[in-house]
PDB file of C-alpha atoms in Angstrom:
ATOM      1  CA  ASP C  13      40.666  27.702 -27.911  1.00 64.00           C
ATOM      2  CA  ALA C  14      41.960  24.661 -29.783  1.00 80.00           C
ATOM      3  CA  GLY C  15      44.616  23.913 -27.191  1.00 93.00           C
ATOM      4  CA  VAL C  16      48.094  22.683 -28.017  1.00 96.00           C
ATOM      5  CA  ILE C  17      48.160  20.979 -31.399  1.00 97.00           C
ATOM      6  CA  GLN C  18      50.636  18.262 -32.288  1.00 98.00           C
ATOM      7  CA  SER C  19      51.230  16.395 -35.502  1.00 97.00           C
ATOM      8  CA  PRO C  20      51.408  13.687 -36.486  1.00 97.00           C
ATOM      9  CA  ARG C  21      49.547  11.779 -33.792  1.00 97.00           C
ATOM     10  CA  HIS C  22      51.250   8.548 -34.755  1.00 97.00           C
ATOM     11  CA  GLU C  23      54.509   7.979 -36.584  1.00 97.00           C
ATOM     12  CA  VAL C  24      56.042   4.674 -37.569  1.00 98.00           C
ATOM     13  CA  THR C  25      59.456   4.762 -39.166  1.00 97.00           C
ATOM     14  CA  GLU C  26      62.476   2.614 -39.721  1.00 97.00           C
ATOM     15  CA  MET C  27      65.754   2.923 -37.914  1.00 97.00           C
ATOM     16  CA  GLY C  28      68.005   5.507 -39.511  1.00 97.00           C
ATOM     17  CA  GLN C  29      65.223   7.647 -40.900  1.00 97.00           C
ATOM     18  CA  GLU C  30      64.679  11.292 -40.007  1.00 97.00           C
ATOM     19  CA  VAL C  31      61.619  12.087 -37.915  1.00 98.00           C
ATOM     20  CA  THR C  32      60.070  15.529 -37.437  1.00 98.00           C
ATOM     21  CA  LEU C  33      57.440  16.189 -34.817  1.00 98.00           C
ATOM     22  CA  ARG C  34      55.430  19.404 -34.882  1.00 98.00           C
ATOM     23  CA  CYS C  35      53.751  21.544 -32.286  1.00 98.00           C
ATOM     24  CA  LYS C  36      51.533  24.607 -32.294  1.00 98.00           C
ATOM     25  CA  PRO C  37      51.283  26.145 -28.807  1.00 96.00           C
ATOM     26  CA  ILE C  38      48.316  28.001 -27.416  1.00 94.00           C
ATOM     27  CA  SER C  39      48.221  31.516 -28.784  1.00 93.00           C
ATOM     28  CA  GLY C  40      49.772  34.022 -26.388  1.00 91.00           C
ATOM     29  CA  HIS C  41      51.784  31.483 -24.441  1.00 92.00           C
ATOM     30  CA  ASP C  42      55.423  32.492 -24.072  1.00 90.00           C
ATOM     31  CA  TYR C  43      56.836  29.145 -22.988  1.00 92.00           C
ATOM     32  CA  LEU C  44      56.964  25.903 -24.915  1.00 95.00           C
ATOM     33  CA  PHE C  45      58.128  22.558 -23.563  1.00 95.00           C
ATOM     34  CA  TRP C  46      58.969  19.256 -25.245  1.00 97.00           C
ATOM     35  CA  TYR C  47      58.615  16.081 -23.154  1.00 96.00           C
ATOM     36  CA  ARG C  48      59.145  12.402 -23.778  1.00 97.00           C
ATOM     37  CA  GLN C  49      57.159   9.699 -21.980  1.00 96.00           C
ATOM     38  CA  THR C  50      58.158   6.040 -21.737  1.00 94.00           C
ATOM     39  CA  MET C  51      57.172   3.231 -19.406  1.00 89.00           C
ATOM     40  CA  MET C  52      60.719   2.941 -18.099  1.00 88.00           C
ATOM     41  CA  ARG C  53      61.565   6.602 -17.523  1.00 88.00           C
ATOM     42  CA  GLY C  54      58.168   8.254 -17.188  1.00 90.00           C
ATOM     43  CA  LEU C  55      57.718  11.849 -18.331  1.00 93.00           C
ATOM     44  CA  GLU C  56      60.983  13.691 -18.989  1.00 93.00           C
ATOM     45  CA  LEU C  57      61.567  17.264 -20.085  1.00 93.00           C
ATOM     46  CA  LEU C  58      63.741  17.452 -23.188  1.00 95.00           C
ATOM     47  CA  ILE C  59      63.941  21.178 -23.869  1.00 95.00           C
ATOM     48  CA  TYR C  60      61.993  24.362 -23.323  1.00 94.00           C
ATOM     49  CA  PHE C  61      61.757  27.717 -25.065  1.00 95.00           C
ATOM     50  CA  ASN C  62      60.916  31.200 -23.877  1.00 92.00           C
ATOM     51  CA  ASN C  63      59.846  33.675 -26.544  1.00 92.00           C
ATOM     52  CA  ASN C  64      61.144  31.306 -29.223  1.00 94.00           C
ATOM     53  CA  VAL C  65      64.608  31.063 -27.638  1.00 95.00           C
ATOM     54  CA  PRO C  66      65.855  27.714 -26.267  1.00 94.00           C
ATOM     55  CA  ILE C  67      66.498  28.147 -22.552  1.00 91.00           C
ATOM     56  CA  ASP C  68      67.375  24.691 -21.270  1.00 90.00           C
ATOM     57  CA  ASP C  69      68.186  21.737 -23.503  1.00 92.00           C
ATOM     58  CA  SER C  70      69.924  19.638 -20.873  1.00 89.00           C
ATOM     59  CA  GLY C  71      67.293  16.940 -21.241  1.00 91.00           C
ATOM     60  CA  MET C  72      67.981  16.355 -24.926  1.00 94.00           C
ATOM     61  CA  PRO C  73      69.404  12.835 -24.968  1.00 87.00           C
ATOM     62  CA  GLU C  74      72.065  13.294 -27.618  1.00 85.00           C
ATOM     63  CA  ASP C  75      73.072  15.128 -30.758  1.00 91.00           C
ATOM     64  CA  ARG C  76      70.584  13.180 -32.814  1.00 95.00           C
ATOM     65  CA  PHE C  77      67.863  15.292 -31.259  1.00 97.00           C
ATOM     66  CA  SER C  78      67.307  18.923 -32.191  1.00 97.00           C
ATOM     67  CA  ALA C  79      64.478  21.382 -31.604  1.00 98.00           C
ATOM     68  CA  LYS C  80      63.598  24.703 -33.157  1.00 97.00           C
ATOM     69  CA  MET C  81      61.016  27.380 -32.665  1.00 97.00           C
ATOM     70  CA  PRO C  82      61.088  29.692 -35.701  1.00 97.00           C
ATOM     71  CA  ASN C  83      58.124  31.718 -34.487  1.00 95.00           C
ATOM     72  CA  ALA C  84      55.684  31.995 -31.608  1.00 94.00           C
ATOM     73  CA  SER C  85      53.194  29.601 -33.139  1.00 95.00           C
ATOM     74  CA  PHE C  86      55.335  26.711 -34.284  1.00 96.00           C
ATOM     75  CA  SER C  87      58.009  24.369 -32.991  1.00 98.00           C
ATOM     76  CA  THR C  88      59.637  21.196 -34.263  1.00 98.00           C
ATOM     77  CA  LEU C  89      61.497  18.341 -32.640  1.00 98.00           C
ATOM     78  CA  LYS C  90      63.712  16.424 -35.045  1.00 98.00           C
ATOM     79  CA  ILE C  91      65.424  13.103 -34.577  1.00 97.00           C
ATOM     80  CA  GLN C  92      68.091  12.206 -37.103  1.00 97.00           C
ATOM     81  CA  PRO C  93      68.896   9.384 -37.429  1.00 96.00           C
ATOM     82  CA  SER C  94      66.185   7.665 -35.449  1.00 96.00           C
ATOM     83  CA  GLU C  95      66.820   4.538 -33.377  1.00 96.00           C
ATOM     84  CA  PRO C  96      64.445   1.963 -31.844  1.00 97.00           C
ATOM     85  CA  ARG C  97      65.181   3.305 -28.349  1.00 95.00           C
ATOM     86  CA  ASP C  98      63.629   6.618 -29.408  1.00 97.00           C
ATOM     87  CA  SER C  99      60.235   4.942 -29.467  1.00 97.00           C
ATOM     88  CA  ALA C 100      58.046   6.858 -27.014  1.00 97.00           C
ATOM     89  CA  VAL C 101      55.215   9.349 -26.775  1.00 98.00           C
ATOM     90  CA  TYR C 102      56.424  12.898 -27.309  1.00 98.00           C
ATOM     91  CA  PHE C 103      54.412  15.705 -25.764  1.00 98.00           C
ATOM     92  CA  CYS C 104      54.494  19.401 -26.379  1.00 97.00           C
ATOM     93  CA  ALA C 105      53.211  21.762 -23.696  1.00 95.00           C
ATOM     94  CA  SER C 106      52.870  25.512 -23.438  1.00 94.00           C
ATOM     95  CA  SER C 107      52.281  27.975 -20.646  1.00 90.00           C
ATOM     96  CA  LEU C 108      51.724  31.650 -20.182  1.00 86.00           C
ATOM     97  CA  ARG C 109      54.537  31.739 -17.646  1.00 74.00           C
ATOM     98  CA  PRO C 110      56.187  28.874 -15.773  1.00 63.00           C
ATOM     99  CA  GLY C 111      56.115  30.658 -12.469  1.00 60.00           C
ATOM    100  CA  GLY C 112      53.012  31.333 -10.501  1.00 56.00           C
ATOM    101  CA  ALA C 113      50.476  28.621 -11.171  1.00 56.00           C
ATOM    102  CA  ASN C 114      52.883  27.120 -13.670  1.00 60.00           C
ATOM    103  CA  GLU C 115      49.978  25.572 -15.450  1.00 80.00           C
ATOM    104  CA  GLN C 116      51.378  23.806 -18.462  1.00 87.00           C
ATOM    105  CA  PHE C 117      48.854  22.790 -21.086  1.00 90.00           C
ATOM    106  CA  PHE C 118      49.810  19.581 -22.830  1.00 94.00           C
ATOM    107  CA  GLY C 119      49.045  18.514 -26.357  1.00 96.00           C
ATOM    108  CA  PRO C 120      47.695  15.051 -27.212  1.00 96.00           C
ATOM    109  CA  GLY C 121      51.169  13.716 -27.976  1.00 97.00           C
ATOM    110  CA  THR C 122      52.841  11.971 -30.884  1.00 98.00           C
ATOM    111  CA  ARG C 123      53.361   8.245 -30.503  1.00 97.00           C
ATOM    112  CA  LEU C 124      56.631   7.403 -32.257  1.00 98.00           C
ATOM    113  CA  THR C 125      57.585   3.862 -33.156  1.00 98.00           C
ATOM    114  CA  VAL C 126      61.015   3.229 -34.648  1.00 97.00           C
ATOM    115  CA  LEU C 127      61.382  -0.228 -36.132  1.00 96.00           C
TER     116      LEU C 127
ATOM    117  CA  GLU D  27      69.095  15.801  -7.161  1.00 81.00           C
ATOM    118  CA  ASP D  28      65.360  16.498  -7.221  1.00 84.00           C
ATOM    119  CA  GLN D  29      63.322  13.329  -6.994  1.00 90.00           C
ATOM    120  CA  VAL D  30      59.654  12.347  -6.906  1.00 95.00           C
ATOM    121  CA  THR D  31      58.273   8.963  -5.848  1.00 96.00           C
ATOM    122  CA  GLN D  32      54.618   8.061  -6.166  1.00 97.00           C
ATOM    123  CA  SER D  33      52.768   5.224  -4.478  1.00 97.00           C
ATOM    124  CA  PRO D  34      51.043   2.970  -5.013  1.00 97.00           C
ATOM    125  CA  GLU D  35      51.860   2.242  -8.653  1.00 96.00           C
ATOM    126  CA  ALA D  36      48.310   1.053  -9.198  1.00 97.00           C
ATOM    127  CA  LEU D  37      45.121   1.258  -7.173  1.00 98.00           C
ATOM    128  CA  ARG D  38      41.779  -0.397  -7.681  1.00 98.00           C
ATOM    129  CA  LEU D  39      38.758   1.014  -5.883  1.00 97.00           C
ATOM    130  CA  GLN D  40      35.083   0.322  -5.847  1.00 97.00           C
ATOM    131  CA  GLU D  41      32.867   3.238  -6.700  1.00 97.00           C
ATOM    132  CA  GLY D  42      32.378   5.269  -3.530  1.00 97.00           C
ATOM    133  CA  GLU D  43      35.448   3.836  -1.795  1.00 97.00           C
ATOM    134  CA  SER D  44      37.599   6.785  -0.718  1.00 98.00           C
ATOM    135  CA  SER D  45      41.396   6.562  -0.725  1.00 98.00           C
ATOM    136  CA  SER D  46      44.607   8.562  -1.032  1.00 98.00           C
ATOM    137  CA  LEU D  47      47.543   8.669  -3.413  1.00 98.00           C
ATOM    138  CA  ASN D  48      50.985   9.554  -2.141  1.00 98.00           C
ATOM    139  CA  CYS D  49      53.744  11.678  -3.644  1.00 98.00           C
ATOM    140  CA  SER D  50      57.038  11.836  -1.759  1.00 98.00           C
ATOM    141  CA  TYR D  51      59.581  14.349  -2.926  1.00 96.00           C
ATOM    142  CA  THR D  52      63.138  15.492  -2.404  1.00 93.00           C
ATOM    143  CA  VAL D  53      63.901  18.921  -3.744  1.00 89.00           C
ATOM    144  CA  SER D  54      66.175  21.797  -2.909  1.00 85.00           C
ATOM    145  CA  GLY D  55      63.859  24.701  -2.311  1.00 88.00           C
ATOM    146  CA  LEU D  56      60.367  23.747  -3.391  1.00 90.00           C
ATOM    147  CA  ARG D  57      58.920  26.229  -5.855  1.00 88.00           C
ATOM    148  CA  GLY D  58      55.756  24.243  -6.440  1.00 90.00           C
ATOM    149  CA  LEU D  59      54.217  20.775  -6.361  1.00 93.00           C
ATOM    150  CA  PHE D  60      51.838  19.908  -9.160  1.00 94.00           C
ATOM    151  CA  TRP D  61      49.211  17.260  -9.701  1.00 96.00           C
ATOM    152  CA  TYR D  62      48.151  16.195 -13.182  1.00 95.00           C
ATOM    153  CA  ARG D  63      45.643  13.685 -14.461  1.00 97.00           C
ATOM    154  CA  GLN D  64      46.395  11.667 -17.589  1.00 97.00           C
ATOM    155  CA  ASP D  65      43.839   9.621 -19.500  1.00 96.00           C
ATOM    156  CA  PRO D  66      44.972   6.889 -21.900  1.00 93.00           C
ATOM    157  CA  GLY D  67      46.143   8.302 -25.205  1.00 91.00           C
ATOM    158  CA  LYS D  68      46.032  11.887 -23.977  1.00 94.00           C
ATOM    159  CA  GLY D  69      48.373  14.463 -22.541  1.00 95.00           C
ATOM    160  CA  PRO D  70      48.476  15.289 -18.838  1.00 95.00           C
ATOM    161  CA  GLU D  71      45.781  17.638 -17.615  1.00 93.00           C
ATOM    162  CA  PHE D  72      46.601  20.121 -14.876  1.00 91.00           C
ATOM    163  CA  LEU D  73      44.763  19.692 -11.567  1.00 94.00           C
ATOM    164  CA  PHE D  74      46.483  21.592  -8.741  1.00 91.00           C
ATOM    165  CA  THR D  75      49.526  23.561  -7.679  1.00 92.00           C
ATOM    166  CA  LEU D  76      50.637  23.642  -4.037  1.00 94.00           C
ATOM    167  CA  TYR D  77      53.400  25.918  -2.795  1.00 92.00           C
ATOM    168  CA  SER D  78      53.860  25.542   0.933  1.00 92.00           C
ATOM    169  CA  ALA D  79      53.379  23.005   3.701  1.00 94.00           C
ATOM    170  CA  GLY D  80      49.876  23.032   5.077  1.00 96.00           C
ATOM    171  CA  GLU D  81      48.300  24.207   1.854  1.00 96.00           C
ATOM    172  CA  GLU D  82      45.230  22.376   0.560  1.00 97.00           C
ATOM    173  CA  LYS D  83      43.255  22.604  -2.671  1.00 96.00           C
ATOM    174  CA  GLU D  84      40.031  20.956  -3.732  1.00 96.00           C
ATOM    175  CA  LYS D  85      38.292  20.214  -6.975  1.00 93.00           C
ATOM    176  CA  GLU D  86      35.119  18.142  -7.012  1.00 94.00           C
ATOM    177  CA  ARG D  87      36.023  14.787  -5.412  1.00 96.00           C
ATOM    178  CA  LEU D  88      39.743  15.539  -5.286  1.00 97.00           C
ATOM    179  CA  LYS D  89      41.670  17.228  -2.509  1.00 98.00           C
ATOM    180  CA  ALA D  90      45.418  17.789  -2.541  1.00 98.00           C
ATOM    181  CA  THR D  91      47.485  18.427   0.563  1.00 98.00           C
ATOM    182  CA  LEU D  92      51.132  19.231   1.106  1.00 97.00           C
ATOM    183  CA  THR D  93      53.702  18.665   3.846  1.00 95.00           C
ATOM    184  CA  LYS D  94      57.426  19.348   3.811  1.00 92.00           C
ATOM    185  CA  LYS D  95      58.180  15.881   2.430  1.00 94.00           C
ATOM    186  CA  GLU D  96      55.076  14.631   0.670  1.00 97.00           C
ATOM    187  CA  SER D  97      51.748  15.388  -0.890  1.00 98.00           C
ATOM    188  CA  PHE D  98      48.530  13.435  -0.841  1.00 98.00           C
ATOM    189  CA  LEU D  99      45.749  13.372  -3.364  1.00 98.00           C
ATOM    190  CA  HIS D 100      42.611  12.346  -1.550  1.00 98.00           C
ATOM    191  CA  ILE D 101      39.763  10.957  -3.615  1.00 97.00           C
ATOM    192  CA  THR D 102      36.395  11.033  -1.882  1.00 98.00           C
ATOM    193  CA  ALA D 103      33.615   8.743  -3.090  1.00 97.00           C
ATOM    194  CA  PRO D 104      35.254   8.165  -6.463  1.00 97.00           C
ATOM    195  CA  LYS D 105      33.326   7.440  -9.634  1.00 97.00           C
ATOM    196  CA  PRO D 106      34.399   5.339 -12.635  1.00 97.00           C
ATOM    197  CA  GLU D 107      35.176   8.533 -14.553  1.00 97.00           C
ATOM    198  CA  ASP D 108      37.923   9.274 -12.036  1.00 97.00           C
ATOM    199  CA  SER D 109      39.864   6.342 -13.466  1.00 98.00           C
ATOM    200  CA  ALA D 110      43.135   7.690 -14.871  1.00 98.00           C
ATOM    201  CA  THR D 111      46.833   7.976 -14.129  1.00 97.00           C
ATOM    202  CA  TYR D 112      47.631  10.698 -11.615  1.00 98.00           C
ATOM    203  CA  LEU D 113      51.025  12.336 -11.944  1.00 97.00           C
ATOM    204  CA  CYS D 114      52.866  14.393  -9.368  1.00 96.00           C
ATOM    205  CA  ALA D 115      55.652  16.827 -10.267  1.00 93.00           C
ATOM    206  CA  VAL D 116      57.880  19.286  -8.444  1.00 92.00           C
ATOM    207  CA  ARG D 117      59.814  22.371  -9.381  1.00 88.00           C
ATOM    208  CA  GLY D 118      62.859  23.163  -7.298  1.00 86.00           C
ATOM    209  CA  ALA D 119      64.817  26.325  -6.775  1.00 83.00           C
ATOM    210  CA  ASP D 120      67.761  24.978  -8.776  1.00 71.00           C
ATOM    211  CA  SER D 121      65.802  23.604 -11.699  1.00 62.00           C
ATOM    212  CA  SER D 122      64.756  26.797 -13.483  1.00 68.00           C
ATOM    213  CA  TYR D 123      61.331  25.975 -14.879  1.00 75.00           C
ATOM    214  CA  LYS D 124      61.773  22.236 -15.163  1.00 80.00           C
ATOM    215  CA  LEU D 125      59.121  19.961 -13.721  1.00 87.00           C
ATOM    216  CA  ILE D 126      60.381  16.651 -12.327  1.00 90.00           C
ATOM    217  CA  PHE D 127      57.617  14.091 -12.658  1.00 93.00           C
ATOM    218  CA  GLY D 128      56.927  10.954 -10.681  1.00 95.00           C
ATOM    219  CA  SER D 129      56.026   7.723 -12.428  1.00 94.00           C
ATOM    220  CA  GLY D 130      52.354   8.093 -11.585  1.00 96.00           C
ATOM    221  CA  THR D 131      49.583   6.107  -9.911  1.00 97.00           C
ATOM    222  CA  ARG D 132      47.168   4.244 -12.168  1.00 97.00           C
ATOM    223  CA  LEU D 133      43.711   4.460 -10.611  1.00 98.00           C
ATOM    224  CA  LEU D 134      40.865   2.192 -11.633  1.00 98.00           C
ATOM    225  CA  VAL D 135      37.434   2.786 -10.124  1.00 98.00           C
ATOM    226  CA  ARG D 136      35.002  -0.040 -10.698  1.00 97.00           C
ATOM    227  CA  PRO D 137      31.225   0.521 -10.740  1.00 96.00           C
TER     228      PRO D 137
END
């Protein structure tokens, strides 16, 4: 199994530009999570999906952030317009079910730098 | 509000020097406490889930324990390859499937 795949691995952009981060979850996993990790705030959940439907987006910082999951094998996190304070590592994770062992498998992350 | 505090922030050990990492938590109705390992430039890797006070789990040199207020990750005779950041997270009864993460403990094991 290839695990959770994220692209790009690194993104450098200028303030005001649109940024799209991509994630392919592990095949068969019903839940997909988007996290953001910074030195100041640690690892924070932004949004999660169940069967392609957004369940909880209370962690999305503001309207500039949006996430979609058009099918079971693909999700995007979009920031428009981007700001320097959005600079962070963004992780995607998937799990078979959040209950039980709740083992979430994380991707390698996308390091975003907004200049 | 669910909260997780990890200590120490950083820990340096000599190879073979056993120690423990602490995770203190406040949560309304614990549904699980989770330990993850994170290597530089990588995503967190799942280690353990604990559900109730008194529960213990082991994996190689690592042993996780749980009380009603905290969890410990004991590292016995660590090796340099155990160097990583160890993250603790909790899921509470009111938080649906959210995991609330602590800020982590950066462990460095010197040969």
